[in-house]
């Protein structure tokens, strides 16, 4: 009798990552979901394992997993893989050139002139321009310097490094302009690489969000209250909106409070008016005489 066909192993993914297409300089995001929480997902680029870095952001929260590739270049246009247990899914990243704004066209040098003939009584007094010279009224092409310096940056204001004394408060602020965003921006704060500070909200940490309808600007703030020395270190702020992503790093320095003043040793052993030592003090000179 023929052997029964073996059943295909069930996939560890409940949602497989799909191929994406982005333009140069943008951020690419691959998303996947596993059947169970706690499953480790490994990401590969062109068959080689990827590790977290400024270029590659790897996140795992419960059953949700993602790989974010920042500042995509043409060399990133290869095959990627997501591996969970014995399941392996391949997907492609297609990188396209960003669209360039069309430059204003100057009139062609040989375009017919609308100046009346010289034989008429209303001939213009101005001399005609030499052939090939563009008209002074022709719109000039846009200057390259007017192009945005950071075409994918989402921050209007990035949080800056800060210093605070132990026991004092400090606030870090990020501002995002939402005028050209299709979806409300989501901001996350991290300490180090992995600690999501949204789970640490309490008496020493508060998060605040406001929105100005007139300027269409979101303001996100993180308030650190009564800072401790353990709060010092590197922090990261991430903002995402649909298929756009941006992040920035900043540092917090926590300094020890300076002493109010040095102890005056001589005043610690002062005598009272009757020649006796104050209560609780030792007369070291008397002890030396006895010896």
CSV table of C-alpha atoms in Angstrom, one decimal:
chain,number,residue,atom,x,y,z
A,1,UNK,CA,0.0,0.0,0.0
A,2,UNK,CA,1.3,3.5,-0.7
A,3,UNK,CA,2.4,5.6,2.3
A,4,UNK,CA,-0.1,8.2,3.3
A,5,UNK,CA,1.0,11.8,2.4
A,6,UNK,CA,2.5,13.8,5.2
A,7,UNK,CA,0.6,16.8,6.4
A,8,UNK,CA,2.4,20.1,5.9
A,9,UNK,CA,3.5,21.7,9.1
A,10,UNK,CA,1.3,24.5,10.4
A,11,UNK,CA,2.8,28.0,9.9
A,12,UNK,CA,3.9,29.8,13.0
A,13,UNK,CA,2.7,33.0,11.4
A,14,UNK,CA,-1.0,34.1,11.6
A,15,UNK,CA,-0.1,37.1,9.5
A,16,UNK,CA,2.8,36.9,7.1
A,17,UNK,CA,4.9,39.9,6.2
A,18,UNK,CA,4.3,41.3,2.7
A,19,UNK,CA,6.6,42.9,0.1
A,20,UNK,CA,6.6,46.7,0.2
A,21,UNK,CA,7.6,49.5,-2.2
A,22,UNK,CA,9.1,52.8,-1.0
A,23,UNK,CA,11.2,55.6,-2.4
A,24,UNK,CA,14.8,56.3,-1.7
A,25,UNK,CA,15.3,58.0,1.7
A,26,UNK,CA,12.0,56.7,3.1
A,27,UNK,CA,11.5,54.1,5.8
A,28,UNK,CA,10.3,50.6,5.0
A,29,UNK,CA,8.3,48.5,7.5
A,30,UNK,CA,7.7,44.8,7.4
A,31,UNK,CA,5.0,43.6,9.9
A,32,UNK,CA,4.1,40.0,11.0
A,33,UNK,CA,2.0,38.3,13.6
A,34,UNK,CA,2.6,34.9,15.2
A,35,UNK,CA,0.0,32.4,16.4
A,36,UNK,CA,1.5,32.5,19.9
A,37,UNK,CA,3.1,35.2,22.0
A,38,UNK,CA,6.7,34.9,23.0
A,39,UNK,CA,7.7,33.3,19.7
A,40,UNK,CA,11.1,34.6,18.5
A,41,UNK,CA,11.2,36.0,15.0
A,42,UNK,CA,14.5,36.3,13.1
A,43,UNK,CA,14.8,38.7,10.2
A,44,UNK,CA,17.3,38.2,7.3
A,45,UNK,CA,18.5,40.4,4.4
A,46,UNK,CA,19.6,38.5,1.4
A,47,UNK,CA,20.0,35.3,3.5
A,48,UNK,CA,22.0,37.0,6.3
A,49,UNK,CA,20.7,37.6,9.8
A,50,UNK,CA,19.9,41.2,10.8
A,51,UNK,CA,20.8,42.7,14.2
A,52,UNK,CA,19.2,45.8,15.8
A,53,UNK,CA,21.0,49.1,14.9
A,54,UNK,CA,20.4,52.7,13.8
A,55,UNK,CA,19.6,51.3,10.4
A,56,UNK,CA,17.4,48.3,11.4
A,57,UNK,CA,14.8,48.6,14.2
A,58,UNK,CA,13.5,45.2,15.3
A,59,UNK,CA,10.4,45.1,17.6
A,60,UNK,CA,8.4,42.3,19.3
A,61,UNK,CA,5.4,42.9,21.4
A,62,UNK,CA,3.3,39.9,22.2
A,63,UNK,CA,2.3,38.3,18.9
A,64,UNK,CA,3.2,41.3,16.8
A,65,UNK,CA,6.6,41.6,15.2
A,66,UNK,CA,8.1,44.2,12.9
A,67,UNK,CA,11.3,45.2,11.0
A,68,UNK,CA,11.8,48.9,10.2
A,69,UNK,CA,14.5,49.9,7.7
A,70,UNK,CA,15.4,53.6,8.0
A,71,UNK,CA,16.7,55.8,5.2
A,72,UNK,CA,16.3,53.3,2.4
A,73,UNK,CA,18.9,53.3,-0.4
A,74,UNK,CA,19.0,51.4,-3.7
A,75,UNK,CA,21.3,48.7,-2.2
A,76,UNK,CA,18.4,47.8,0.1
A,77,UNK,CA,16.4,46.5,-2.9
A,78,UNK,CA,16.9,42.8,-2.2
A,79,UNK,CA,15.0,39.8,-0.8
A,80,UNK,CA,14.2,39.7,3.0
A,81,UNK,CA,13.0,36.8,5.2
A,82,UNK,CA,11.2,36.4,8.4
A,83,UNK,CA,11.8,33.1,10.3
A,84,UNK,CA,9.7,31.8,13.2
A,85,UNK,CA,10.4,28.2,14.3
A,86,UNK,CA,10.3,26.1,11.2
A,87,UNK,CA,8.3,28.7,9.2
A,88,UNK,CA,10.2,31.0,6.8
A,89,UNK,CA,8.5,33.7,4.7
A,90,UNK,CA,10.3,35.7,2.0
A,91,UNK,CA,9.3,39.2,0.8
A,92,UNK,CA,10.8,41.9,-1.4
A,93,UNK,CA,11.7,45.5,-0.8
A,94,UNK,CA,11.3,47.5,-4.0
A,95,UNK,CA,13.1,50.9,-3.9
A,96,UNK,CA,12.1,53.6,-6.3
A,97,UNK,CA,13.6,57.0,-7.0
A,98,UNK,CA,11.7,59.9,-5.4
A,99,UNK,CA,9.6,62.1,-7.6
A,100,UNK,CA,11.3,65.3,-8.6
A,101,UNK,CA,9.3,68.6,-8.9
A,102,UNK,CA,8.9,69.7,-12.5
A,103,UNK,CA,11.1,72.8,-13.2
A,104,UNK,CA,9.4,75.8,-14.7
A,105,UNK,CA,10.3,76.0,-18.4
A,106,UNK,CA,11.8,79.1,-19.9
A,107,UNK,CA,10.4,80.1,-23.4
A,108,UNK,CA,12.2,78.5,-26.3
A,109,UNK,CA,14.8,80.8,-27.9
A,110,UNK,CA,13.3,80.5,-31.4
A,111,UNK,CA,9.7,81.1,-30.3
A,112,UNK,CA,7.9,83.6,-32.5
A,113,UNK,CA,8.0,87.1,-31.1
A,114,UNK,CA,4.7,89.0,-30.4
A,115,UNK,CA,6.4,92.4,-31.0
A,116,UNK,CA,4.7,94.4,-33.8
A,117,UNK,CA,6.5,94.8,-37.1
A,118,UNK,CA,9.0,97.7,-37.3
A,119,UNK,CA,7.0,99.3,-40.2
A,120,UNK,CA,4.1,100.2,-38.0
A,121,UNK,CA,3.8,103.6,-36.4
A,122,UNK,CA,3.6,102.0,-32.9
A,123,UNK,CA,6.9,100.1,-33.1
A,124,UNK,CA,8.5,99.4,-29.7
A,125,UNK,CA,11.4,101.6,-28.6
A,126,UNK,CA,13.2,98.8,-26.8
A,127,UNK,CA,15.8,96.8,-28.8
A,128,UNK,CA,14.9,93.1,-29.3
A,129,UNK,CA,16.9,90.7,-27.2
A,130,UNK,CA,19.7,88.6,-28.9
A,131,UNK,CA,18.7,85.2,-30.1
A,132,UNK,CA,19.0,82.6,-27.3
A,133,UNK,CA,18.7,85.1,-24.4
A,134,UNK,CA,15.7,84.2,-22.2
A,135,UNK,CA,13.1,86.8,-21.6
A,136,UNK,CA,13.5,88.8,-18.4
A,137,UNK,CA,9.9,88.0,-17.5
A,138,UNK,CA,10.4,84.2,-17.8
A,139,UNK,CA,9.9,82.4,-14.5
A,140,UNK,CA,13.2,81.2,-13.1
A,141,UNK,CA,13.5,77.5,-12.2
A,142,UNK,CA,13.2,76.8,-8.5
A,143,UNK,CA,16.4,77.0,-6.6
A,144,UNK,CA,17.7,73.7,-5.3
A,145,UNK,CA,18.4,75.1,-1.9
A,146,UNK,CA,14.6,75.5,-1.3
A,147,UNK,CA,14.2,71.7,-1.2
A,148,UNK,CA,13.6,70.4,2.3
A,149,UNK,CA,16.9,69.4,4.0
A,150,UNK,CA,15.2,66.3,5.6
A,151,UNK,CA,12.5,65.1,3.1
A,152,UNK,CA,11.3,62.2,5.4
A,153,UNK,CA,11.8,64.0,8.8
A,154,UNK,CA,8.5,64.2,10.8
A,155,UNK,CA,9.8,66.3,13.7
A,156,UNK,CA,9.2,70.0,13.8
A,157,UNK,CA,11.2,70.1,17.0
A,158,UNK,CA,13.3,67.3,18.3
A,159,UNK,CA,14.0,66.7,22.1
A,160,UNK,CA,17.5,67.9,23.1
A,161,UNK,CA,20.0,66.7,25.6
A,162,UNK,CA,19.3,67.8,29.2
A,163,UNK,CA,21.0,68.1,32.6
A,164,UNK,CA,19.2,67.9,36.0
A,165,UNK,CA,20.2,67.8,39.7
A,166,UNK,CA,19.1,64.7,41.7
A,167,UNK,CA,15.6,65.3,43.1
A,168,UNK,CA,14.7,68.0,40.5
A,169,UNK,CA,12.3,67.8,37.6
A,170,UNK,CA,13.0,68.0,33.8
A,171,UNK,CA,10.8,68.0,30.7
A,172,UNK,CA,11.7,66.8,27.2
A,173,UNK,CA,9.6,68.0,24.3
A,174,UNK,CA,8.9,66.8,20.7
A,175,UNK,CA,6.7,68.7,18.2
A,176,UNK,CA,5.2,67.2,15.0
A,177,UNK,CA,3.4,69.1,12.2
A,178,UNK,CA,0.4,67.1,11.1
A,179,UNK,CA,-0.7,69.2,8.2
A,180,UNK,CA,0.6,66.8,5.5
A,181,UNK,CA,0.0,63.5,7.5
A,182,UNK,CA,-2.8,61.2,6.5
A,183,UNK,CA,-3.1,59.8,10.0
A,184,UNK,CA,-2.5,61.1,13.6
A,185,UNK,CA,1.1,60.7,14.5
A,186,UNK,CA,2.0,58.2,17.3
A,187,UNK,CA,5.0,59.0,19.5
A,188,UNK,CA,6.8,56.5,21.7
A,189,UNK,CA,9.5,57.2,24.3
A,190,UNK,CA,12.3,54.7,25.1
A,191,UNK,CA,15.2,54.5,27.5
A,192,UNK,CA,18.2,52.7,26.0
A,193,UNK,CA,17.2,50.5,23.1
A,194,UNK,CA,14.2,48.5,24.4
A,195,UNK,CA,12.6,50.0,27.5
A,196,UNK,CA,9.2,51.4,26.5
A,197,UNK,CA,8.5,54.2,29.0
A,198,UNK,CA,4.8,54.1,28.4
A,199,UNK,CA,4.8,51.1,30.8
A,200,UNK,CA,6.7,53.1,33.5
A,201,UNK,CA,4.2,56.0,34.0
A,202,UNK,CA,3.9,56.8,37.7
A,203,UNK,CA,4.9,59.4,40.3
A,204,UNK,CA,8.3,59.8,38.7
A,205,UNK,CA,7.3,59.8,35.0
A,206,UNK,CA,4.4,61.4,33.2
A,207,UNK,CA,3.6,61.7,29.4
A,208,UNK,CA,1.5,64.5,28.0
A,209,UNK,CA,0.1,65.2,24.5
A,210,UNK,CA,-1.5,68.5,23.2
A,211,UNK,CA,-2.8,69.6,19.8
A,212,UNK,CA,-3.0,73.1,18.4
A,213,UNK,CA,-5.8,73.3,15.8
A,214,UNK,CA,-4.6,76.6,14.4
A,215,UNK,CA,-1.1,75.5,13.6
A,216,UNK,CA,-2.0,71.8,13.3
A,217,UNK,CA,1.0,70.9,15.5
A,218,UNK,CA,1.1,68.1,18.0
A,219,UNK,CA,3.3,68.6,21.1
A,220,UNK,CA,4.5,65.5,23.0
A,221,UNK,CA,6.2,65.9,26.4
A,222,UNK,CA,7.8,63.5,28.8
A,223,UNK,CA,8.1,64.8,32.4
A,224,UNK,CA,10.7,63.2,34.7
A,225,UNK,CA,9.9,64.1,38.3
A,226,UNK,CA,12.4,64.0,41.2
A,227,UNK,CA,15.2,62.5,39.1
A,228,UNK,CA,17.4,59.8,40.4
A,229,UNK,CA,21.0,59.0,39.3
A,230,UNK,CA,19.6,55.8,37.7
A,231,UNK,CA,17.6,57.8,35.3
A,232,UNK,CA,20.7,59.1,33.5
A,233,UNK,CA,21.6,57.6,30.1
A,234,UNK,CA,20.4,57.6,26.5
A,235,UNK,CA,16.8,58.0,25.4
A,236,UNK,CA,15.0,57.7,22.1
A,237,UNK,CA,11.8,59.3,20.7
A,238,UNK,CA,10.0,57.6,17.8
A,239,UNK,CA,7.2,59.1,15.7
A,240,UNK,CA,5.2,57.1,13.1
A,241,UNK,CA,2.2,57.9,10.9
A,242,UNK,CA,0.9,55.3,8.5
A,243,UNK,CA,3.9,54.5,6.3
A,244,UNK,CA,6.2,57.3,7.6
A,245,UNK,CA,8.6,56.8,10.5
A,246,UNK,CA,11.3,58.9,12.2
A,247,UNK,CA,13.3,58.7,15.4
A,248,UNK,CA,15.8,60.8,17.3
A,249,UNK,CA,18.2,60.1,20.3
A,250,UNK,CA,19.0,62.4,23.2
A,251,UNK,CA,20.8,62.1,26.6
A,252,UNK,CA,19.9,62.9,30.2
A,253,UNK,CA,22.7,63.7,32.7
A,254,UNK,CA,21.8,63.5,36.4
A,255,UNK,CA,24.2,65.4,38.7
A,256,UNK,CA,24.6,65.0,42.4
A,257,UNK,CA,23.4,67.9,44.5
A,258,UNK,CA,26.3,70.0,45.9
A,259,UNK,CA,26.9,70.2,49.7
A,260,UNK,CA,25.3,73.1,51.5
A,261,UNK,CA,28.6,73.9,53.3
A,262,UNK,CA,31.6,72.3,54.9
A,263,UNK,CA,31.5,71.3,58.6
A,264,UNK,CA,33.5,73.6,60.9
A,265,UNK,CA,35.4,71.1,63.0
A,266,UNK,CA,36.4,73.8,65.6
A,267,UNK,CA,32.8,74.8,66.2
A,268,UNK,CA,31.9,71.1,66.8
A,269,UNK,CA,34.1,71.2,70.0
A,270,UNK,CA,33.3,74.6,71.3
A,271,UNK,CA,32.9,75.2,75.1
A,272,UNK,CA,30.0,76.8,76.9
A,273,UNK,CA,30.3,79.8,79.0
A,274,UNK,CA,30.9,77.8,82.2
A,275,UNK,CA,34.0,76.1,80.7
A,276,UNK,CA,32.2,72.7,80.3
A,277,UNK,CA,31.9,70.8,77.0
A,278,UNK,CA,28.4,70.8,75.4
A,279,UNK,CA,26.4,67.7,76.0
A,280,UNK,CA,27.5,64.8,74.0
A,281,UNK,CA,30.9,66.3,73.1
A,282,UNK,CA,34.3,64.8,74.1
A,283,UNK,CA,37.1,66.9,75.6
A,284,UNK,CA,40.1,65.4,73.7
A,285,UNK,CA,42.7,67.7,75.5
A,286,UNK,CA,41.5,66.4,78.9
A,287,UNK,CA,42.0,62.8,77.8
A,288,UNK,CA,45.6,63.6,76.7
A,289,UNK,CA,46.5,65.2,80.0
A,290,UNK,CA,45.4,62.1,81.9
A,291,UNK,CA,47.7,60.0,79.9
